Tab-separated table of C-alpha atoms in Angstrom:
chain	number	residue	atom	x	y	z
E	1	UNK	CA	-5.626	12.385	7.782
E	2	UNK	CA	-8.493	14.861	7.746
E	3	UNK	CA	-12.182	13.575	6.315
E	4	UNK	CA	-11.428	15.309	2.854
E	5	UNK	CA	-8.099	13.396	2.682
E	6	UNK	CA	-7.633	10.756	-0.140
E	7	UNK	CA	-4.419	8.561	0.989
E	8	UNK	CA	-3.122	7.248	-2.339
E	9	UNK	CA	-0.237	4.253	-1.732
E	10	UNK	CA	2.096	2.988	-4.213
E	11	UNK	CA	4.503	-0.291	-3.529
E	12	UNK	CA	6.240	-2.925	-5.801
E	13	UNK	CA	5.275	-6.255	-4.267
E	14	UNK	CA	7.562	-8.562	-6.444
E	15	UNK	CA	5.150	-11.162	-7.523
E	16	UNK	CA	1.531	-12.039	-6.218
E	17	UNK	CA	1.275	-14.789	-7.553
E	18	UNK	CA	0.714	-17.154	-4.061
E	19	UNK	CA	-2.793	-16.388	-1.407
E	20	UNK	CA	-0.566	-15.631	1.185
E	21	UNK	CA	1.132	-12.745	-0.983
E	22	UNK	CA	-2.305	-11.349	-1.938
E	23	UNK	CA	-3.333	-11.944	1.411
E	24	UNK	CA	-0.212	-10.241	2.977
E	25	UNK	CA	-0.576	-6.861	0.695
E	26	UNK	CA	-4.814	-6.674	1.007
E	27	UNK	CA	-3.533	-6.632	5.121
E	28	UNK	CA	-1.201	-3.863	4.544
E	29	UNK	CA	-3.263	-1.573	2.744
E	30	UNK	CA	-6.049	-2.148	5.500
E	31	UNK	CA	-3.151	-1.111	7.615
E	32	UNK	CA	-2.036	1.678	5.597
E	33	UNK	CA	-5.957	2.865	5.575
E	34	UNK	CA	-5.119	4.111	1.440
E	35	UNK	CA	-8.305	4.614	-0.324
E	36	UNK	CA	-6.098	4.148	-3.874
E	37	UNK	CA	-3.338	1.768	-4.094
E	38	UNK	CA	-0.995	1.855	-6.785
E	39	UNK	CA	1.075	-1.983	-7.186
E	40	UNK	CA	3.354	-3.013	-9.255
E	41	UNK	CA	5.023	-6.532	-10.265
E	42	UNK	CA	2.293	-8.152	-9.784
E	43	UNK	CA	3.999	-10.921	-11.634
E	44	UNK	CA	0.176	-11.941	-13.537
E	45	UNK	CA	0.133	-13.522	-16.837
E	46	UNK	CA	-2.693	-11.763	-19.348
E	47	UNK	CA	-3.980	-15.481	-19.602
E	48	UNK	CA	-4.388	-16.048	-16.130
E	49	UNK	CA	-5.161	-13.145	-13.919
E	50	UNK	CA	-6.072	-13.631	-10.280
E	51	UNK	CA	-8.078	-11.723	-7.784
E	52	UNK	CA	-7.208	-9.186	-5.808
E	53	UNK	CA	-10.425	-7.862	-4.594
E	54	UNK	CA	-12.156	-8.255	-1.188
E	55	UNK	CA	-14.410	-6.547	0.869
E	56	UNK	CA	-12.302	-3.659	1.597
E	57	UNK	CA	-11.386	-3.236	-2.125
E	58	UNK	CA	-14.061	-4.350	-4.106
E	59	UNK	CA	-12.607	-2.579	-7.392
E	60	UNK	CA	-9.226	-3.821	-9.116
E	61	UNK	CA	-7.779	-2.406	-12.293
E	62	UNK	CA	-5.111	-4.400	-14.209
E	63	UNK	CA	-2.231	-4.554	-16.918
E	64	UNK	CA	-0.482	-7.590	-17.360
E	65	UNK	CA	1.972	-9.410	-19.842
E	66	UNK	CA	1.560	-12.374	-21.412
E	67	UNK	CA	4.630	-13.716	-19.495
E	68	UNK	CA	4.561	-13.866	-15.630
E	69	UNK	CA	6.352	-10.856	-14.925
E	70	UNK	CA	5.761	-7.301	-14.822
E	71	UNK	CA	2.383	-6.209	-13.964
E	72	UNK	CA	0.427	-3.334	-12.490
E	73	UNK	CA	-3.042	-3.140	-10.871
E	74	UNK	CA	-4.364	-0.052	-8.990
E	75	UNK	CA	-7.102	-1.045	-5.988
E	76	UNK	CA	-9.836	1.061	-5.202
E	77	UNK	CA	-11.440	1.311	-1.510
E	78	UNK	CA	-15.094	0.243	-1.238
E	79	UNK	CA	-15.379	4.096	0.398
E	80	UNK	CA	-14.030	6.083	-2.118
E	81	UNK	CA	-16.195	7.273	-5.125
E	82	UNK	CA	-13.986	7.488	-7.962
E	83	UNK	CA	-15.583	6.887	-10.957
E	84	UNK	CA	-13.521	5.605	-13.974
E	85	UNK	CA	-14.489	7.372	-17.197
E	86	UNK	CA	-10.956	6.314	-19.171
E	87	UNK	CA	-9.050	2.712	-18.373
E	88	UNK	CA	-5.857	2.185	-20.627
E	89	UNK	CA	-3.915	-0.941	-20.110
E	90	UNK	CA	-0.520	-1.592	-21.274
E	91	UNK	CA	-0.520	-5.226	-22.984
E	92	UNK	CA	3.086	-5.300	-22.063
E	93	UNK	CA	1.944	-4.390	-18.414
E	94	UNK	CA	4.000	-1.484	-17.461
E	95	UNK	CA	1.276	0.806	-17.340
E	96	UNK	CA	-2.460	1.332	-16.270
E	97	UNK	CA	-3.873	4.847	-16.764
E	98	UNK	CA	-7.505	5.611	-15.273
E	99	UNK	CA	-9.402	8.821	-15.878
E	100	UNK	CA	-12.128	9.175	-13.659
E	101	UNK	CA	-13.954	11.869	-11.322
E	102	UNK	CA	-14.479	11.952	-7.319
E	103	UNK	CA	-16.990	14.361	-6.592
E	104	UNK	CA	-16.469	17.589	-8.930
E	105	UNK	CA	-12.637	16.849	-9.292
E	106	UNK	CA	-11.331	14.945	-12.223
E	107	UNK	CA	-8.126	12.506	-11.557
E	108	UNK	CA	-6.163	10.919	-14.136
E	109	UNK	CA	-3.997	8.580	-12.400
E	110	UNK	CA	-0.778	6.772	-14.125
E	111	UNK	CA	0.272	3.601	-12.097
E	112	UNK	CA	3.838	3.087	-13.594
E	113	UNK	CA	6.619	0.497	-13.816
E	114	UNK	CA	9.009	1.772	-15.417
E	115	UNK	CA	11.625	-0.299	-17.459
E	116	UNK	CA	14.953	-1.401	-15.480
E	117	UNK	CA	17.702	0.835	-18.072
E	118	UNK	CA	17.516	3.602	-20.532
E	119	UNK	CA	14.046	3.371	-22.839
E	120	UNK	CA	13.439	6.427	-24.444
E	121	UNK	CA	9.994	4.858	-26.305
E	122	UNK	CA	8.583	3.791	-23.144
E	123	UNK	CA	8.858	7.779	-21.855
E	124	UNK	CA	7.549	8.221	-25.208
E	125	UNK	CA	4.567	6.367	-25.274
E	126	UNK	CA	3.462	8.159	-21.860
E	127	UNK	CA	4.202	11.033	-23.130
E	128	UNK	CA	1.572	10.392	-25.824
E	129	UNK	CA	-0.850	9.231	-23.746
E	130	UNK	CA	0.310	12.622	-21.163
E	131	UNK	CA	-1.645	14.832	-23.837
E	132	UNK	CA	-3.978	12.757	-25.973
E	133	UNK	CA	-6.051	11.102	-23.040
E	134	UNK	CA	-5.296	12.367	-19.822
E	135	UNK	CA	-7.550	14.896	-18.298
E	136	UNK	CA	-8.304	17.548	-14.420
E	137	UNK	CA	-5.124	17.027	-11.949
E	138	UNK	CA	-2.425	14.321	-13.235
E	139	UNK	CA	-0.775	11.786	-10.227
E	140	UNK	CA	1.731	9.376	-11.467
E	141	UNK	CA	2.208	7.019	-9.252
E	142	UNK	CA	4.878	3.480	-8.920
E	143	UNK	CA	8.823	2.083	-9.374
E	144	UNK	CA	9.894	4.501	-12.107
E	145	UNK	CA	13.258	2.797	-11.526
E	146	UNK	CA	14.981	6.002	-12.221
E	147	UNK	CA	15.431	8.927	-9.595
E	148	UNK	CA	14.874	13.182	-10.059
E	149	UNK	CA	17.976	13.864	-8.340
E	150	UNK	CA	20.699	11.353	-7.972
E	151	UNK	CA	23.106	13.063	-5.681
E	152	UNK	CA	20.585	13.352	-2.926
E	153	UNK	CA	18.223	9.862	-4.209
E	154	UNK	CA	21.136	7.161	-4.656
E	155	UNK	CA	23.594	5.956	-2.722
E	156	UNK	CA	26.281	3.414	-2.902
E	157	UNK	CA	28.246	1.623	-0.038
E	158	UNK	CA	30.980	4.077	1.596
E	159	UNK	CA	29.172	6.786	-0.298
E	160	UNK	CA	28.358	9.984	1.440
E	161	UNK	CA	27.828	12.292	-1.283
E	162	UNK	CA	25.131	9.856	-3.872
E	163	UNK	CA	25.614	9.400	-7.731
E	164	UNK	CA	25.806	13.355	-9.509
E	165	UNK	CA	26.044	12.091	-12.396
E	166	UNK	CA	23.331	9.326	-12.252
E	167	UNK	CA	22.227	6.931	-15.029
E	168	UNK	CA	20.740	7.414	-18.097
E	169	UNK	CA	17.019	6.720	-17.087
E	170	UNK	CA	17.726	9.013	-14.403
E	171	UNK	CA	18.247	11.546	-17.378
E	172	UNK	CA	15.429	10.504	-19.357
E	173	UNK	CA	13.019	10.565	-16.182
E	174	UNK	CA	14.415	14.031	-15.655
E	175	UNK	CA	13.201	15.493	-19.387
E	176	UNK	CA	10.050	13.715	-19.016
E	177	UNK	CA	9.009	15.729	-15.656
E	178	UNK	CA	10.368	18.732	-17.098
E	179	UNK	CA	8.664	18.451	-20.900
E	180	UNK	CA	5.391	17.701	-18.708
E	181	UNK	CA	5.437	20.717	-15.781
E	182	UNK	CA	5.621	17.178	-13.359
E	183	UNK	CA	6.982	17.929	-9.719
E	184	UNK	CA	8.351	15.290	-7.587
E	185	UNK	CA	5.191	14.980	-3.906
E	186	UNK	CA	8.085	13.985	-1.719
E	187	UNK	CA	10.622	16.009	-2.412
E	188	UNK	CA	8.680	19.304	-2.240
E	189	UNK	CA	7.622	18.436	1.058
E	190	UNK	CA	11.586	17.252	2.258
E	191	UNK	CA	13.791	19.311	0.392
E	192	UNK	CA	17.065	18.410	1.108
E	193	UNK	CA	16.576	15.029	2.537
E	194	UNK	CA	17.625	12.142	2.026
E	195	UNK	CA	15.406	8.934	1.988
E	196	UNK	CA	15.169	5.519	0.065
E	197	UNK	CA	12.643	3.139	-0.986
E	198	UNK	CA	14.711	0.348	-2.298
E	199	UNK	CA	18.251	-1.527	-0.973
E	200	UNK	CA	19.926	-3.314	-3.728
E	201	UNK	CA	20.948	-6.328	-1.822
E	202	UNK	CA	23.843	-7.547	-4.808
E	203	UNK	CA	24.882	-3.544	-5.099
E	204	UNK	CA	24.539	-2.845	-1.507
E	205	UNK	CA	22.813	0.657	-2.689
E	206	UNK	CA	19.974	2.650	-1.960
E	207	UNK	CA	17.931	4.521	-4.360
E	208	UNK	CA	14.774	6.526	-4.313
E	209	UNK	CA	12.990	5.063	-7.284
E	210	UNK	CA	9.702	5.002	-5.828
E	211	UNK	CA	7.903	8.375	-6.602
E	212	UNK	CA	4.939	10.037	-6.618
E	213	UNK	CA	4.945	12.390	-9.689
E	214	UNK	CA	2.194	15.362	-9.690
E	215	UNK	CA	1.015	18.469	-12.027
E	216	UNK	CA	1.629	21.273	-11.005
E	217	UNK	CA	-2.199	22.581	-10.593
E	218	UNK	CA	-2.204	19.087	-7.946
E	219	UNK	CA	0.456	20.247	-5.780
E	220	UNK	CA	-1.197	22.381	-3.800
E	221	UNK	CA	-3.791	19.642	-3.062
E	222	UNK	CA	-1.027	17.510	-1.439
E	223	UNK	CA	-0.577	18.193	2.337
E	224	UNK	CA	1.503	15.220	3.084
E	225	UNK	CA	3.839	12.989	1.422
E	226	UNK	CA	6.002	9.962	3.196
E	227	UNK	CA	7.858	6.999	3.006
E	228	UNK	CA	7.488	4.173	4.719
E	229	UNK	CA	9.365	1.057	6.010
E	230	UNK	CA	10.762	-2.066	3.839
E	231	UNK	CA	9.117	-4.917	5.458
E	232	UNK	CA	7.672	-7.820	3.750
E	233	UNK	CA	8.153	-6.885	-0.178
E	234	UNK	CA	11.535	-5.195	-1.124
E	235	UNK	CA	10.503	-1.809	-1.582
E	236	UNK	CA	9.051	0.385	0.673
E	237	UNK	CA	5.230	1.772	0.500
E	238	UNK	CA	5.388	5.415	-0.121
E	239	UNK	CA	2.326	7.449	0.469
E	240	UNK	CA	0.681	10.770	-0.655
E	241	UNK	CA	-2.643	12.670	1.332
E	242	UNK	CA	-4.467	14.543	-1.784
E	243	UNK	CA	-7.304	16.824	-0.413
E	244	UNK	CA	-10.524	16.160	-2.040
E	245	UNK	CA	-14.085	17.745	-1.132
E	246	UNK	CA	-16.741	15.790	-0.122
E	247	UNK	CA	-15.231	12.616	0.990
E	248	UNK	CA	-16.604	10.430	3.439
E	249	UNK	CA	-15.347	6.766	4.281
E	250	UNK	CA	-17.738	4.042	4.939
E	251	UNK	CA	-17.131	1.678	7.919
E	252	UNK	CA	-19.511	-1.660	9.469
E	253	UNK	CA	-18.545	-3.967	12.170
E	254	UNK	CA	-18.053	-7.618	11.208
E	255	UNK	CA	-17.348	-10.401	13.219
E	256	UNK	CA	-13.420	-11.576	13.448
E	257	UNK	CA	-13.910	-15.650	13.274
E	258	UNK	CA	-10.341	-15.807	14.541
E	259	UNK	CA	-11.283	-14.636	17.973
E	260	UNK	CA	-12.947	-18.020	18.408
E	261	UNK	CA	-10.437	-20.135	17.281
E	262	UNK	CA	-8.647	-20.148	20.888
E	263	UNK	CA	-9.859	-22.508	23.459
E	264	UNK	CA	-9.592	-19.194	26.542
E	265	UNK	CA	-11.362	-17.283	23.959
E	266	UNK	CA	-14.154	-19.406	23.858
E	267	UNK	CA	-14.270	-20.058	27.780
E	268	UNK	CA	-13.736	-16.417	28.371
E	269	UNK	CA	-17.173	-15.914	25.654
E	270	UNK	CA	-19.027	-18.696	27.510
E	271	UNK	CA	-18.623	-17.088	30.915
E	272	UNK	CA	-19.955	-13.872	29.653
E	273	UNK	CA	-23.294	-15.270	27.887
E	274	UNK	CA	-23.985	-17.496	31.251
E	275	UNK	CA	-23.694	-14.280	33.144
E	276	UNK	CA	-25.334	-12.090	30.777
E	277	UNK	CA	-28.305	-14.913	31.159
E	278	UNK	CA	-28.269	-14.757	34.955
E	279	UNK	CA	-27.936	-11.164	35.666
E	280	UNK	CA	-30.336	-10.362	32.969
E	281	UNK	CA	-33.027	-12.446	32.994
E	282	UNK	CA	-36.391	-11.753	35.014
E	283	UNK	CA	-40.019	-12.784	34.068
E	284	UNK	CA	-41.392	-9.842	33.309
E	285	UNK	CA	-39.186	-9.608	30.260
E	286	UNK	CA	-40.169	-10.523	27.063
E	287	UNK	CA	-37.669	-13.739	25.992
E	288	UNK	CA	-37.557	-11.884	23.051
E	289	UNK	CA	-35.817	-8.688	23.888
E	290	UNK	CA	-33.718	-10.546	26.380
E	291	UNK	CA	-32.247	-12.877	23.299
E	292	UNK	CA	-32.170	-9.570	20.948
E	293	UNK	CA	-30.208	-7.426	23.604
E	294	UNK	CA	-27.551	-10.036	24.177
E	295	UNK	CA	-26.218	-10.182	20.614
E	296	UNK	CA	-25.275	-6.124	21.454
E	297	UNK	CA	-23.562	-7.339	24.764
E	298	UNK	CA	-21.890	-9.703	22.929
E	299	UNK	CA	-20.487	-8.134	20.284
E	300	UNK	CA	-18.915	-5.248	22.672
E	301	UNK	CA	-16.976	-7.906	24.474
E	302	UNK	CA	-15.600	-9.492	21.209
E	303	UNK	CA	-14.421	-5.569	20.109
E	304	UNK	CA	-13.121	-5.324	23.380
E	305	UNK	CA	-11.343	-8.628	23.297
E	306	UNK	CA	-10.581	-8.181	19.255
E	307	UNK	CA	-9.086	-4.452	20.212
E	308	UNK	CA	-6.806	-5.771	23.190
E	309	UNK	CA	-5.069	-8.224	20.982
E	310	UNK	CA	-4.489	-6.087	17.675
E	311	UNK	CA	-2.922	-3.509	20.855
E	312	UNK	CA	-0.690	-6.122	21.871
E	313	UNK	CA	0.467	-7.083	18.227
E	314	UNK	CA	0.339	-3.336	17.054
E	315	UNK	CA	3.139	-3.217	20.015
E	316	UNK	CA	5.172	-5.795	18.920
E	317	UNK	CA	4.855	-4.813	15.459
E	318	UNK	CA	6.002	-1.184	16.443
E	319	UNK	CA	8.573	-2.047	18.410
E	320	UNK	CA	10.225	-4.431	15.902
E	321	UNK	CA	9.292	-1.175	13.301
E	322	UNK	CA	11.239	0.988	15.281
E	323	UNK	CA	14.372	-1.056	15.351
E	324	UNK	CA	14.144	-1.351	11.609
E	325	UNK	CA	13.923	2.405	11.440
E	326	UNK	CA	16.892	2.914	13.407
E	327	UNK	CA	19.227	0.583	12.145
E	328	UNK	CA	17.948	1.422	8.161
E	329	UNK	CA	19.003	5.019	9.320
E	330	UNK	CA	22.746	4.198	10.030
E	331	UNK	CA	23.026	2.110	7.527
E	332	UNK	CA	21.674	4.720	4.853
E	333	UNK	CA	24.765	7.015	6.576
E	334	UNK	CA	27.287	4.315	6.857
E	335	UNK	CA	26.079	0.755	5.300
E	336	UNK	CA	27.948	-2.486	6.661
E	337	UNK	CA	27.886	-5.887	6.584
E	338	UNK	CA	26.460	-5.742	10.018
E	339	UNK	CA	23.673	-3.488	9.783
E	340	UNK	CA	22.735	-5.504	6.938
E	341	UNK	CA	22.476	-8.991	8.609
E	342	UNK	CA	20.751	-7.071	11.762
E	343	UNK	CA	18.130	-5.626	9.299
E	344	UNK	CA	17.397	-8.451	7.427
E	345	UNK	CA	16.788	-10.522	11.109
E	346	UNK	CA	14.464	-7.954	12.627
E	347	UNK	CA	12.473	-7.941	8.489
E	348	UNK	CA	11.936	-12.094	8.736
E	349	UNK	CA	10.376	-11.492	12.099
E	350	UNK	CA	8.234	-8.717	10.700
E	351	UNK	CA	7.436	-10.579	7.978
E	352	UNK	CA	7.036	-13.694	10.218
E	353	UNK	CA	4.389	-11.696	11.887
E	354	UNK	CA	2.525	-10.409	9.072
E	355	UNK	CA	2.496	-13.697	7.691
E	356	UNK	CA	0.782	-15.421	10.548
E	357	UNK	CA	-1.793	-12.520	10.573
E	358	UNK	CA	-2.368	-12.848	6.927
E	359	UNK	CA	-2.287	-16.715	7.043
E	360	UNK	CA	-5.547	-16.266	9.735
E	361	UNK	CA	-7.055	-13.858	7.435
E	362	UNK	CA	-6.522	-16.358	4.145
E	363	UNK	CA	-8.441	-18.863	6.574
E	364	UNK	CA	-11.606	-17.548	7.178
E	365	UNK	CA	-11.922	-14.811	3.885
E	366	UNK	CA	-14.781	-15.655	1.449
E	367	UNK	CA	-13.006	-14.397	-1.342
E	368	UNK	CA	-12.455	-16.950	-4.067
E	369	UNK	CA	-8.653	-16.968	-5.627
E	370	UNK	CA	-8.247	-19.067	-8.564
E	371	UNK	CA	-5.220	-21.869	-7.457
């Protein structure tokens, strides 16, 4: 991603409502390195709405039901600018629409979960919102639960050729883009592929449900689109690279606590400040600068040591990535009871992974959730 890149994410997390689900999804979108994320299911109740803000993403837009279920929320990165002019929430929670500006361009971003079967007033109401409200380049972004093209974005098991004639939503979906000049980011970008962002487990079926849906005017402004790997929720993230002048991300150092929660750790930090002490220290210099220049030494070695172990669980996390890839491949071609049970082992340790990292995180974070 270039400096003027914007990253935008979208991903259906089923439910938030636990710390170690918030936890888990805050750590993935530091990994993604999105400056928007798009979420939906978050699974809040209007009446009781927790936080999903931290450092990172100070700024957290929501619609929610009055049930627990359903549920959108769109994050915003403590580097990117955007300033909201516009915020509509659905009550019902299926929709959050913000109109806002990042430098001289105007966004109007839709964050959309879309009902599960044919709802011609839900297309409806967007569409009224479409042209009364929205405003500069249009992204829609979320689990439309529908698909543009259903011979080339569903598949069944023992299917080769998709679902031509699709389902109804998949129709309605279709009129919608078409009424509204919307294009489908992916798909103009891998015409002719075939990829998925969801596997039915009970239909053993993939679909392409998760979409990024732009104006025309925006396309051009979109060098990259992608989807990426079903780990810990039951979608996959998908993500889009929108080009916008003038943006520059923020970054500051801050100090892991976890690094000090292993006993070698600790020795390994001891035996550098006693020879920091010895090597450094002469009478001619001020106690002062001696104190003031250690807390630099210091904090290179914890990078250092901080760096070597993310590289050693970035490895294992890529390797076990990799194998997901590859199996997820063949069984998009040729799905089996096999490839399933391989795919859901090598997800639980993925997951079992992620979970330890975001169980460390939960530990020391300042943030406040509301139990």
């Amino acid at each position: 991603m270039g400096d003027n890149g914007l990253k935008i994410l979208s991903l259906n997390v089923k439910g938030l409502n636990t710390p170690q689900k918030r936890r888990l999804l805050l750590r993935e979108l530091k990994r993604s390195a999105c400056h928007i994320a798009m979420i939906q299911e978050t699974h809040f109740a209007s009446s009781r709405q927790f936080s999903l803000r931290d450092r990172a993403f100070p700024v957290a837009y929501m619609a929610s039901s009055p049930q627990k279920k359903k549920g959108v929320a769109t994050l915003i990165h403590s580097s990117c600018p955007f300033k909201i002019h516009l915020q509509v929430s659905d009550p019902a929670g299926r929709y959050l629409m913000l109109v806002g500006q990042i430098a001289s361009t105007t966004l109007t971003l839709f964050n959309i979960y879309a009902p599960n079967g044919y709802d011609p007033d839900f297309w409806t109401e967007i569409s009224s919102l479409l042209t009364t409200k929205a405003d500069g380049r249009v992204i829609f972004g979320g689990d439309f639960n529908a698909v543009p093209q259903p011979s080339l974005d569903r598949k069944a098991s023992g299917d080769s050729s998709g679902t031509p004639s699709g389902y109804p939503q998949d129709a309605s979906l279709e009129s919608f883009m078409l009424d509204h000049s919307l294009v489908d980011a992916w798909r103009l970008h891998h015409p002719g592929d075939r990829d998925f962002t969801f596997f039915s487990n009970p239909h053993h079926s993939y679909s392409r449900i998760d979409l990024f849906l732009v104006s025309l005017s925006t396309m051009p402004l979109i060098p990259t689109s992608s989807i990426g790997d079903i780990t810990w929720s039951d979608h996959a993230p998908i993500f889009m690279t929108l080009s916008i002048p003038s943006y520059t991300p923020a970054w500051s150092w801050r100090l892991n606590s976890s690094l000090l929660h292993k006993p070698e750790h600790i020795l390994e930090l001891q035996q550098q400040l006693r020879d920091y002490f010895l090597e450094n220290y002469s009478p001619t210099l001020s106690p002062t600068t001696l104190w003031l220049a250690h807390k630099t030494v210091i904090r290179g070695h914890l990078i250092q040591l901080g760096s070597r172990l993310k590289k050693q669980k970035l490895a294992s996390l890529v390797s076990l990535t990799k194998d997901l890839s590859k199996w997820e491949t063949l069984n998009k071609l040729s799905p089996s009871d096999v490839l399933t049970a391989r795919i859901k082992t090598i997800r639980t340790a993925i997951r079992q992974l992620l979970g330890e990292d975001a169980a460390r995180s939960l530990a020391w974070s300042k943030r406040t959730y509301f139990e």
